[in-house]
Amino acid sequence: MYQWRKFEFFEGKYGGKITMPEEISGTIQCCSSGRGKVVVGCDDGTISLLDRGLKFNYQFQAHSTTVLYLQQLKQRNYLVTVGEDEQLSSQSSAVCMKIFDLDKMQEEGPSTSTPDCVQILRIFTNQFPEAKITSFLVLEEAPPILLVAIGLDNGSIYCIQGDIARERIKRFRLQADSGHPDKSQSSITGLEFRVDGQVLQLFAVTPSSVHLFNLHTQPPRGQILDSIGSDVPSVAMSDRLELIIGRPEAIYFYEVDGRGPCWAFEGEKKFLGWFRGYLLCVIADLSTGKYSFNVYDLKNKLVAHSVPVKEVSHMLCEWGNIILLMKDKSAICIGEKDMESKLDMLFKKSLYTVAINIVQTQQADAAATAEVLRKYGDHLYSKQEYDQAMHQYIDTIGHLEPSYVIQKFLDAQRIYNLTNYLEKLHEKGLASKDHTTLLLNCYTKLKDVDKLNLFIKSDDGIGENKFDVETAIRVCRAAGYHEHAMYVAKRAGKHELYLKILLEDLARYEEALQYINSLEPSQAGVTVEEYGKILIEHKPAETIDILMRLCTEEESARRSSSNTYMSMLPSPVDFINIFVHHPQSLLEFLEKYTSKVKDSPAQGEIHNTLLELYLSHDLDFPSISQFNASQSGDTVAGKTSNSATISNGRSNGKPINDQRVANEEKDRQERRQKGLNLLKSAWPPELDQPMYDVDLAIILCEMNSFTEGLLYLYEKMKLYKEVVACYMQAQDHEGLIACCKRLGDVRKGGDPSLWADVLKYFGELGEDCSKEVKEVLTYIERDDIVQPIVVLQTLSRNPCLTLSVIKDYIARKLDHESKLIEEDRRAIEKYQEETSTMRREIQDLQTNARIFQLSKCTACTFTLDLPAVHFLCMHSFHQRCLGDNEKECPECAPEYRSVMETKRSLEQNSKSQDQFFQHVKSSKDGFSVIAEYFGKGIISKTDIRQQAGA
């Protein structure tokens, strides 16, 4: 004890000593605490209840003579007392046990009240003879069940169990020590219950022994734990369910299997207690007769408080304080200081180890513990004890900001300690990306490959859970540990990073291709999109093979052959960007793909790209052209593999240059032929639209002066005038005329107006083209496409053409027109003669009488008799044969109706201007249409009503 450090972790409360209230006039015999009250029993039979600070609350008379023992229950506001009352008879004992309900008060007078006494129970009966009570203890089982243990001076323990308030009880006796020759050595000096789950046990202490009774067995069994007990009632229970017994030489701890540790504290132990992990002890110095109250921290081996006191009669714990009642009715209230005050006291004395032990013993929160460890670490750090300081800092992980520790050891250049701290951070999963970076840098600075391997390649999952994968890869790459970086990337499934190291750092292209081949198709597609440019540059053929496997049925054959899976395959369009500087490889890839896959969902985009490559002058497309524009003028953009091979030779020599130009031209022609074939094959006759963007195709053909493709597209789109314009622009007269023969034949659905355009072209050509004009005139004359006057006006604009070119044409046209005029003249004469004859007939009918000499009816051919009807058309009928229609001749009526119907139709058509102009527009000779309308008297006819109105 004298080697233990002494501290003042406790302090007096309420200004030091407290005097008991004046209302307590008797001698205090017993006391108890609980539910925020202190209950005091006196030898005058009164019980007083005291509030916080031992302030008097109220008092009542519990027993008539004296109160021997009492206990305040915790679960219910009940008070159990044992005291002496008046004897009702000489045979009954004066000692009884009462139970008071402190929540129910009964008025006894105008100014006094007492709690309701719910039960009075005689302790001693015939089966349980009377003896002196030396100990009293109540255990609250499941309410309302109580277990009362009463220790006697004869070594017996009377137990009363049940609902005592309703007297539904059972009694049984336990015998602790009855065979001792000295009766005083058999007295029960202490009782303590031990409840561990469902196991209920009772410790009993006598001056000569320590017993343990198992109450969960029937009947209860007892055993002797020690043959030495205690003379004074100085027993207590620790929070670990250990019995504490005080003897003059030491304090002993007992467990269920016997004596445990002991602590040698000199002096007679008057009272023992247990408070928040501390051992409370009132010790009497027999040599001086003085008393002291000590608080021991057994785990940390220190005296938390020590103060001299007067003679103590009772010791209680309530309101978080320790209460000592003295014989002279004074009291001391002692409370524990707060944790911060205790730690400040220790820090001032640099007792950091003690502080750490205290916070751990008292189960302080983790943040408070970490703060103590931090201060201890700072103290060791200031003394340059870096290893010990780091040990403390490591224990603060999770509560102390890591940068606080890292900065200290960076400044001290203690890389080994820093490495240790960072490793612990990663082990606990609290490391950030920056911590991973720093730890790996420490490994690389120390060149500690073994630890690096352990950190990276450990089998306990550290590489997956304890650090940021991308950070580890980045740091290892920067330090030149490429194999470690590749290991982490592969283990974490970071395929892009793994390939990045292989390709950019190690240039191991074959290995990269093998790795891509081992991946799932979806993952392989992503990696090829990311690093395809590098692979195409160094391994074009192998890369194209991988792309073909990804984009075609080769990869899906082992999975499914359905169209659904085909639609899930990646499209070649997704990989076009990786060929940005290698159009020749892109051309090969797309050609291979189209030769294998005929019904790709992206065939339109693929054909567009192929057309762009086929038709480009130097095998490039806009994005590539922009890149190549920055190259030197001697470099040919988008050179083919052949040209690249040739350039390795004697480039300054003329033969090599000529050969290179020839090869380039040959390659260009081959590509254009492929482009034309693609234009044709991708627009089969059964489709209205091609399998490519026709507008883009036209633009590409125009940009690259690809006339063959342009002509095909125009003709396919029935843009015949644009086709003719192409020949005109190229001044291909022979092709122009051949085109018009094919496209201008009206009998084959062609457009005859093309010949007029061709004639106009030759008329404006400004050079001698007599041969071509004569041929054109042949077809114009054959189909009567253009009027001769228009031909003359058109050809007159070309000063290089002579009259001899159109001499024969004009002669033939004049001869033809002369014949037509002659035919018209004869027709006019004929019509004039017929008209004169008709007029004479009309005049004759109007002026002369007609003699009807028909003797037979025209309808029935019988002899004509009266009544008869004669018409001016010289037809006669019986009146009965005509019926109701007597106004027109049945024989001539149909012809007349037809003529009138035609007349009405012409008059109606004359009112439709749209139809008239449509006839004029669609006719080869508009003048003839107008003349026809005039000839029929439609246009020139004047409405009689309009004339009348005028």
PDB file of N, CA, C and O in Angstrom, residues 110-153:
ATOM      1  N   PRO A 110     -53.363  15.773  12.314  1.00  0.00           N
ATOM      2  CA  PRO A 110     -53.499  16.967  11.491  1.00  0.00           C
ATOM      3  C   PRO A 110     -52.222  17.342  10.770  1.00  0.00           C
ATOM      4  O   PRO A 110     -52.267  17.990   9.736  1.00  0.00           O
ATOM      5  N   SER A 111     -51.058  16.911  11.279  1.00  0.00           N
ATOM      6  CA  SER A 111     -49.797  17.343  10.668  1.00  0.00           C
ATOM      7  C   SER A 111     -48.856  16.200  10.379  1.00  0.00           C
ATOM      8  O   SER A 111     -47.727  16.423   9.969  1.00  0.00           O
ATOM      9  N   THR A 112     -49.259  14.999  10.647  1.00  0.00           N
ATOM     10  CA  THR A 112     -48.370  13.852  10.419  1.00  0.00           C
ATOM     11  C   THR A 112     -49.048  12.845   9.511  1.00  0.00           C
ATOM     12  O   THR A 112     -50.278  12.754   9.460  1.00  0.00           O
ATOM     13  N   SER A 113     -48.196  12.083   8.828  1.00  0.00           N
ATOM     14  CA  SER A 113     -48.669  11.002   7.959  1.00  0.00           C
ATOM     15  C   SER A 113     -47.627   9.914   7.952  1.00  0.00           C
ATOM     16  O   SER A 113     -46.441  10.162   8.206  1.00  0.00           O
ATOM     17  N   THR A 114     -48.036   8.714   7.671  1.00  0.00           N
ATOM     18  CA  THR A 114     -47.132   7.564   7.656  1.00  0.00           C
ATOM     19  C   THR A 114     -47.411   6.732   6.421  1.00  0.00           C
ATOM     20  O   THR A 114     -48.562   6.661   5.949  1.00  0.00           O
ATOM     21  N   PRO A 115     -46.380   6.075   5.854  1.00  0.00           N
ATOM     22  CA  PRO A 115     -46.624   5.200   4.703  1.00  0.00           C
ATOM     23  C   PRO A 115     -47.497   4.019   5.069  1.00  0.00           C
ATOM     24  O   PRO A 115     -47.554   3.606   6.235  1.00  0.00           O
ATOM     25  N   ASP A 116     -48.151   3.507   4.075  1.00  0.00           N
ATOM     26  CA  ASP A 116     -49.058   2.381   4.279  1.00  0.00           C
ATOM     27  C   ASP A 116     -48.233   1.127   4.535  1.00  0.00           C
ATOM     28  O   ASP A 116     -47.360   0.756   3.740  1.00  0.00           O
ATOM     29  N   CYS A 117     -48.480   0.473   5.650  1.00  0.00           N
ATOM     30  CA  CYS A 117     -47.813  -0.790   5.972  1.00  0.00           C
ATOM     31  C   CYS A 117     -48.616  -1.915   5.325  1.00  0.00           C
ATOM     32  O   CYS A 117     -49.721  -2.254   5.767  1.00  0.00           O
ATOM     33  N   VAL A 118     -48.064  -2.490   4.290  1.00  0.00           N
ATOM     34  CA  VAL A 118     -48.815  -3.484   3.518  1.00  0.00           C
ATOM     35  C   VAL A 118     -48.712  -4.884   4.105  1.00  0.00           C
ATOM     36  O   VAL A 118     -49.514  -5.758   3.767  1.00  0.00           O
ATOM     37  N   GLN A 119     -47.702  -5.121   4.995  1.00  0.00           N
ATOM     38  CA  GLN A 119     -47.568  -6.462   5.572  1.00  0.00           C
ATOM     39  C   GLN A 119     -46.725  -6.399   6.835  1.00  0.00           C
ATOM     40  O   GLN A 119     -45.743  -5.648   6.915  1.00  0.00           O
ATOM     41  N   ILE A 120     -47.142  -7.179   7.821  1.00  0.00           N
ATOM     42  CA  ILE A 120     -46.355  -7.397   9.034  1.00  0.00           C
ATOM     43  C   ILE A 120     -46.155  -8.897   9.157  1.00  0.00           C
ATOM     44  O   ILE A 120     -47.118  -9.667   9.147  1.00  0.00           O
ATOM     45  N   LEU A 121     -44.910  -9.296   9.247  1.00  0.00           N
ATOM     46  CA  LEU A 121     -44.603 -10.726   9.224  1.00  0.00           C
ATOM     47  C   LEU A 121     -43.703 -11.067  10.399  1.00  0.00           C
ATOM     48  O   LEU A 121     -42.687 -10.401  10.649  1.00  0.00           O
ATOM     49  N   ARG A 122     -44.115 -12.096  11.138  1.00  0.00           N
ATOM     50  CA  ARG A 122     -43.299 -12.581  12.238  1.00  0.00           C
ATOM     51  C   ARG A 122     -42.134 -13.398  11.675  1.00  0.00           C
ATOM     52  O   ARG A 122     -42.327 -14.267  10.842  1.00  0.00           O
ATOM     53  N   ILE A 123     -40.959 -13.088  12.161  1.00  0.00           N
ATOM     54  CA  ILE A 123     -39.763 -13.767  11.635  1.00  0.00           C
ATOM     55  C   ILE A 123     -39.600 -15.135  12.283  1.00  0.00           C
ATOM     56  O   ILE A 123     -39.303 -16.130  11.603  1.00  0.00           O
ATOM     57  N   PHE A 124     -39.818 -15.149  13.587  1.00  0.00           N
ATOM     58  CA  PHE A 124     -39.576 -16.401  14.312  1.00  0.00           C
ATOM     59  C   PHE A 124     -40.899 -17.118  14.558  1.00  0.00           C
ATOM     60  O   PHE A 124     -41.902 -16.491  14.936  1.00  0.00           O
ATOM     61  N   THR A 125     -40.870 -18.409  14.287  1.00  0.00           N
ATOM     62  CA  THR A 125     -42.032 -19.265  14.504  1.00  0.00           C
ATOM     63  C   THR A 125     -41.564 -20.512  15.252  1.00  0.00           C
ATOM     64  O   THR A 125     -40.388 -20.625  15.651  1.00  0.00           O
ATOM     65  N   ASN A 126     -42.480 -21.430  15.424  1.00  0.00           N
ATOM     66  CA  ASN A 126     -42.112 -22.662  16.108  1.00  0.00           C
ATOM     67  C   ASN A 126     -41.057 -23.444  15.328  1.00  0.00           C
ATOM     68  O   ASN A 126     -40.179 -24.084  15.900  1.00  0.00           O
ATOM     69  N   GLN A 127     -41.181 -23.433  13.999  1.00  0.00           N
ATOM     70  CA  GLN A 127     -40.197 -24.159  13.194  1.00  0.00           C
ATOM     71  C   GLN A 127     -38.889 -23.370  13.070  1.00  0.00           C
ATOM     72  O   GLN A 127     -37.834 -23.946  12.784  1.00  0.00           O
ATOM     73  N   PHE A 128     -38.968 -22.081  13.271  1.00  0.00           N
ATOM     74  CA  PHE A 128     -37.784 -21.234  13.154  1.00  0.00           C
ATOM     75  C   PHE A 128     -37.620 -20.478  14.479  1.00  0.00           C
ATOM     76  O   PHE A 128     -38.141 -19.356  14.642  1.00  0.00           O
ATOM     77  N   PRO A 129     -36.967 -21.103  15.440  1.00  0.00           N
ATOM     78  CA  PRO A 129     -36.873 -20.518  16.782  1.00  0.00           C
ATOM     79  C   PRO A 129     -36.103 -19.209  16.784  1.00  0.00           C
ATOM     80  O   PRO A 129     -35.290 -18.930  15.919  1.00  0.00           O
ATOM     81  N   GLU A 130     -36.400 -18.439  17.804  1.00  0.00           N
ATOM     82  CA  GLU A 130     -35.846 -17.097  17.890  1.00  0.00           C
ATOM     83  C   GLU A 130     -34.365 -17.137  18.242  1.00  0.00           C
ATOM     84  O   GLU A 130     -33.912 -17.968  19.024  1.00  0.00           O
ATOM     85  N   ALA A 131     -33.634 -16.211  17.603  1.00  0.00           N
ATOM     86  CA  ALA A 131     -32.214 -16.021  17.901  1.00  0.00           C
ATOM     87  C   ALA A 131     -31.878 -14.572  17.591  1.00  0.00           C
ATOM     88  O   ALA A 131     -32.687 -13.838  16.991  1.00  0.00           O
ATOM     89  N   LYS A 132     -30.693 -14.186  17.942  1.00  0.00           N
ATOM     90  CA  LYS A 132     -30.297 -12.794  17.690  1.00  0.00           C
ATOM     91  C   LYS A 132     -29.959 -12.610  16.212  1.00  0.00           C
ATOM     92  O   LYS A 132     -29.205 -13.404  15.623  1.00  0.00           O
ATOM     93  N   ILE A 133     -30.556 -11.564  15.630  1.00  0.00           N
ATOM     94  CA  ILE A 133     -30.312 -11.276  14.206  1.00  0.00           C
ATOM     95  C   ILE A 133     -29.014 -10.486  14.080  1.00  0.00           C
ATOM     96  O   ILE A 133     -28.840  -9.440  14.741  1.00  0.00           O
ATOM     97  N   THR A 134     -28.106 -10.988  13.244  1.00  0.00           N
ATOM     98  CA  THR A 134     -26.816 -10.322  13.038  1.00  0.00           C
ATOM     99  C   THR A 134     -26.645  -9.762  11.632  1.00  0.00           C
ATOM    100  O   THR A 134     -25.764  -8.923  11.390  1.00  0.00           O
ATOM    101  N   SER A 135     -27.439 -10.256  10.675  1.00  0.00           N
ATOM    102  CA  SER A 135     -27.340  -9.771   9.283  1.00  0.00           C
ATOM    103  C   SER A 135     -28.712  -9.790   8.656  1.00  0.00           C
ATOM    104  O   SER A 135     -29.572 -10.636   9.013  1.00  0.00           O
ATOM    105  N   PHE A 136     -28.893  -8.871   7.680  1.00  0.00           N
ATOM    106  CA  PHE A 136     -30.204  -8.793   7.024  1.00  0.00           C
ATOM    107  C   PHE A 136     -29.964  -8.356   5.575  1.00  0.00           C
ATOM    108  O   PHE A 136     -29.215  -7.397   5.310  1.00  0.00           O
ATOM    109  N   LEU A 137     -30.604  -9.076   4.660  1.00  0.00           N
ATOM    110  CA  LEU A 137     -30.395  -8.774   3.227  1.00  0.00           C
ATOM    111  C   LEU A 137     -31.651  -9.150   2.456  1.00  0.00           C
ATOM    112  O   LEU A 137     -32.258 -10.200   2.724  1.00  0.00           O
ATOM    113  N   VAL A 138     -32.054  -8.275   1.530  1.00  0.00           N
ATOM    114  CA  VAL A 138     -33.240  -8.518   0.694  1.00  0.00           C
ATOM    115  C   VAL A 138     -32.819  -8.490  -0.769  1.00  0.00           C
ATOM    116  O   VAL A 138     -32.107  -7.569  -1.212  1.00  0.00           O
ATOM    117  N   LEU A 139     -33.280  -9.501  -1.502  1.00  0.00           N
ATOM    118  CA  LEU A 139     -33.033  -9.557  -2.955  1.00  0.00           C
ATOM    119  C   LEU A 139     -34.368  -9.450  -3.676  1.00  0.00           C
ATOM    120  O   LEU A 139     -35.302 -10.201  -3.374  1.00  0.00           O
ATOM    121  N   GLU A 140     -34.439  -8.523  -4.614  1.00  0.00           N
ATOM    122  CA  GLU A 140     -35.647  -8.387  -5.435  1.00  0.00           C
ATOM    123  C   GLU A 140     -35.522  -9.306  -6.643  1.00  0.00           C
ATOM    124  O   GLU A 140     -34.719  -9.069  -7.543  1.00  0.00           O
ATOM    125  N   GLU A 141     -36.326 -10.352  -6.637  1.00  0.00           N
ATOM    126  CA  GLU A 141     -36.397 -11.185  -7.834  1.00  0.00           C
ATOM    127  C   GLU A 141     -37.437 -10.579  -8.766  1.00  0.00           C
ATOM    128  O   GLU A 141     -37.631  -9.359  -8.756  1.00  0.00           O
ATOM    129  N   ALA A 142     -38.049 -11.373  -9.567  1.00  0.00           N
ATOM    130  CA  ALA A 142     -39.072 -10.822 -10.457  1.00  0.00           C
ATOM    131  C   ALA A 142     -40.217 -10.297  -9.617  1.00  0.00           C
ATOM    132  O   ALA A 142     -40.845 -11.068  -8.872  1.00  0.00           O
ATOM    133  N   PRO A 143     -40.491  -8.962  -9.634  1.00  0.00           N
ATOM    134  CA  PRO A 143     -41.550  -8.407  -8.768  1.00  0.00           C
ATOM    135  C   PRO A 143     -42.863  -9.149  -9.004  1.00  0.00           C
ATOM    136  O   PRO A 143     -43.170  -9.512 -10.154  1.00  0.00           O
ATOM    137  N   PRO A 144     -43.621  -9.426  -7.924  1.00  0.00           N
ATOM    138  CA  PRO A 144     -43.409  -8.944  -6.534  1.00  0.00           C
ATOM    139  C   PRO A 144     -42.654  -9.930  -5.653  1.00  0.00           C
ATOM    140  O   PRO A 144     -42.798  -9.909  -4.433  1.00  0.00           O
ATOM    141  N   ILE A 145     -41.876 -10.833  -6.246  1.00  0.00           N
ATOM    142  CA  ILE A 145     -41.200 -11.871  -5.472  1.00  0.00           C
ATOM    143  C   ILE A 145     -39.969 -11.269  -4.806  1.00  0.00           C
ATOM    144  O   ILE A 145     -39.154 -10.604  -5.465  1.00  0.00           O
ATOM    145  N   LEU A 146     -39.851 -11.502  -3.523  1.00  0.00           N
ATOM    146  CA  LEU A 146     -38.691 -11.085  -2.739  1.00  0.00           C
ATOM    147  C   LEU A 146     -38.035 -12.309  -2.112  1.00  0.00           C
ATOM    148  O   LEU A 146     -38.701 -13.318  -1.847  1.00  0.00           O
ATOM    149  N   LEU A 147     -36.739 -12.203  -1.909  1.00  0.00           N
ATOM    150  CA  LEU A 147     -36.003 -13.238  -1.166  1.00  0.00           C
ATOM    151  C   LEU A 147     -35.273 -12.525  -0.024  1.00  0.00           C
ATOM    152  O   LEU A 147     -34.373 -11.712  -0.268  1.00  0.00           O
ATOM    153  N   VAL A 148     -35.693 -12.817   1.204  1.00  0.00           N
ATOM    154  CA  VAL A 148     -35.122 -12.188   2.389  1.00  0.00           C
ATOM    155  C   VAL A 148     -34.238 -13.208   3.093  1.00  0.00           C
ATOM    156  O   VAL A 148     -34.663 -14.339   3.375  1.00  0.00           O
ATOM    157  N   ALA A 149     -32.984 -12.815   3.339  1.00  0.00           N
ATOM    158  CA  ALA A 149     -32.038 -13.665   4.083  1.00  0.00           C
ATOM    159  C   ALA A 149     -31.729 -12.982   5.413  1.00  0.00           C
ATOM    160  O   ALA A 149     -31.304 -11.822   5.446  1.00  0.00           O
ATOM    161  N   ILE A 150     -31.924 -13.711   6.496  1.00  0.00           N
ATOM    162  CA  ILE A 150     -31.721 -13.171   7.837  1.00  0.00           C
ATOM    163  C   ILE A 150     -30.674 -14.036   8.516  1.00  0.00           C
ATOM    164  O   ILE A 150     -30.879 -15.245   8.747  1.00  0.00           O
ATOM    165  N   GLY A 151     -29.507 -13.468   8.819  1.00  0.00           N
ATOM    166  CA  GLY A 151     -28.433 -14.200   9.499  1.00  0.00           C
ATOM    167  C   GLY A 151     -28.545 -14.073  11.002  1.00  0.00           C
ATOM    168  O   GLY A 151     -28.821 -12.991  11.537  1.00  0.00           O
ATOM    169  N   LEU A 152     -28.310 -15.199  11.706  1.00  0.00           N
ATOM    170  CA  LEU A 152     -28.472 -15.255  13.159  1.00  0.00           C
ATOM    171  C   LEU A 152     -27.124 -15.540  13.833  1.00  0.00           C
ATOM    172  O   LEU A 152     -26.162 -15.969  13.167  1.00  0.00           O
ATOM    173  N   ASP A 153     -27.103 -15.317  15.096  1.00  0.00           N
ATOM    174  CA  ASP A 153     -25.848 -15.515  15.821  1.00  0.00           C
ATOM    175  C   ASP A 153     -25.528 -16.982  16.042  1.00  0.00           C
ATOM    176  O   ASP A 153     -24.432 -17.337  16.491  1.00  0.00           O
TER     177      ASP A 153
END
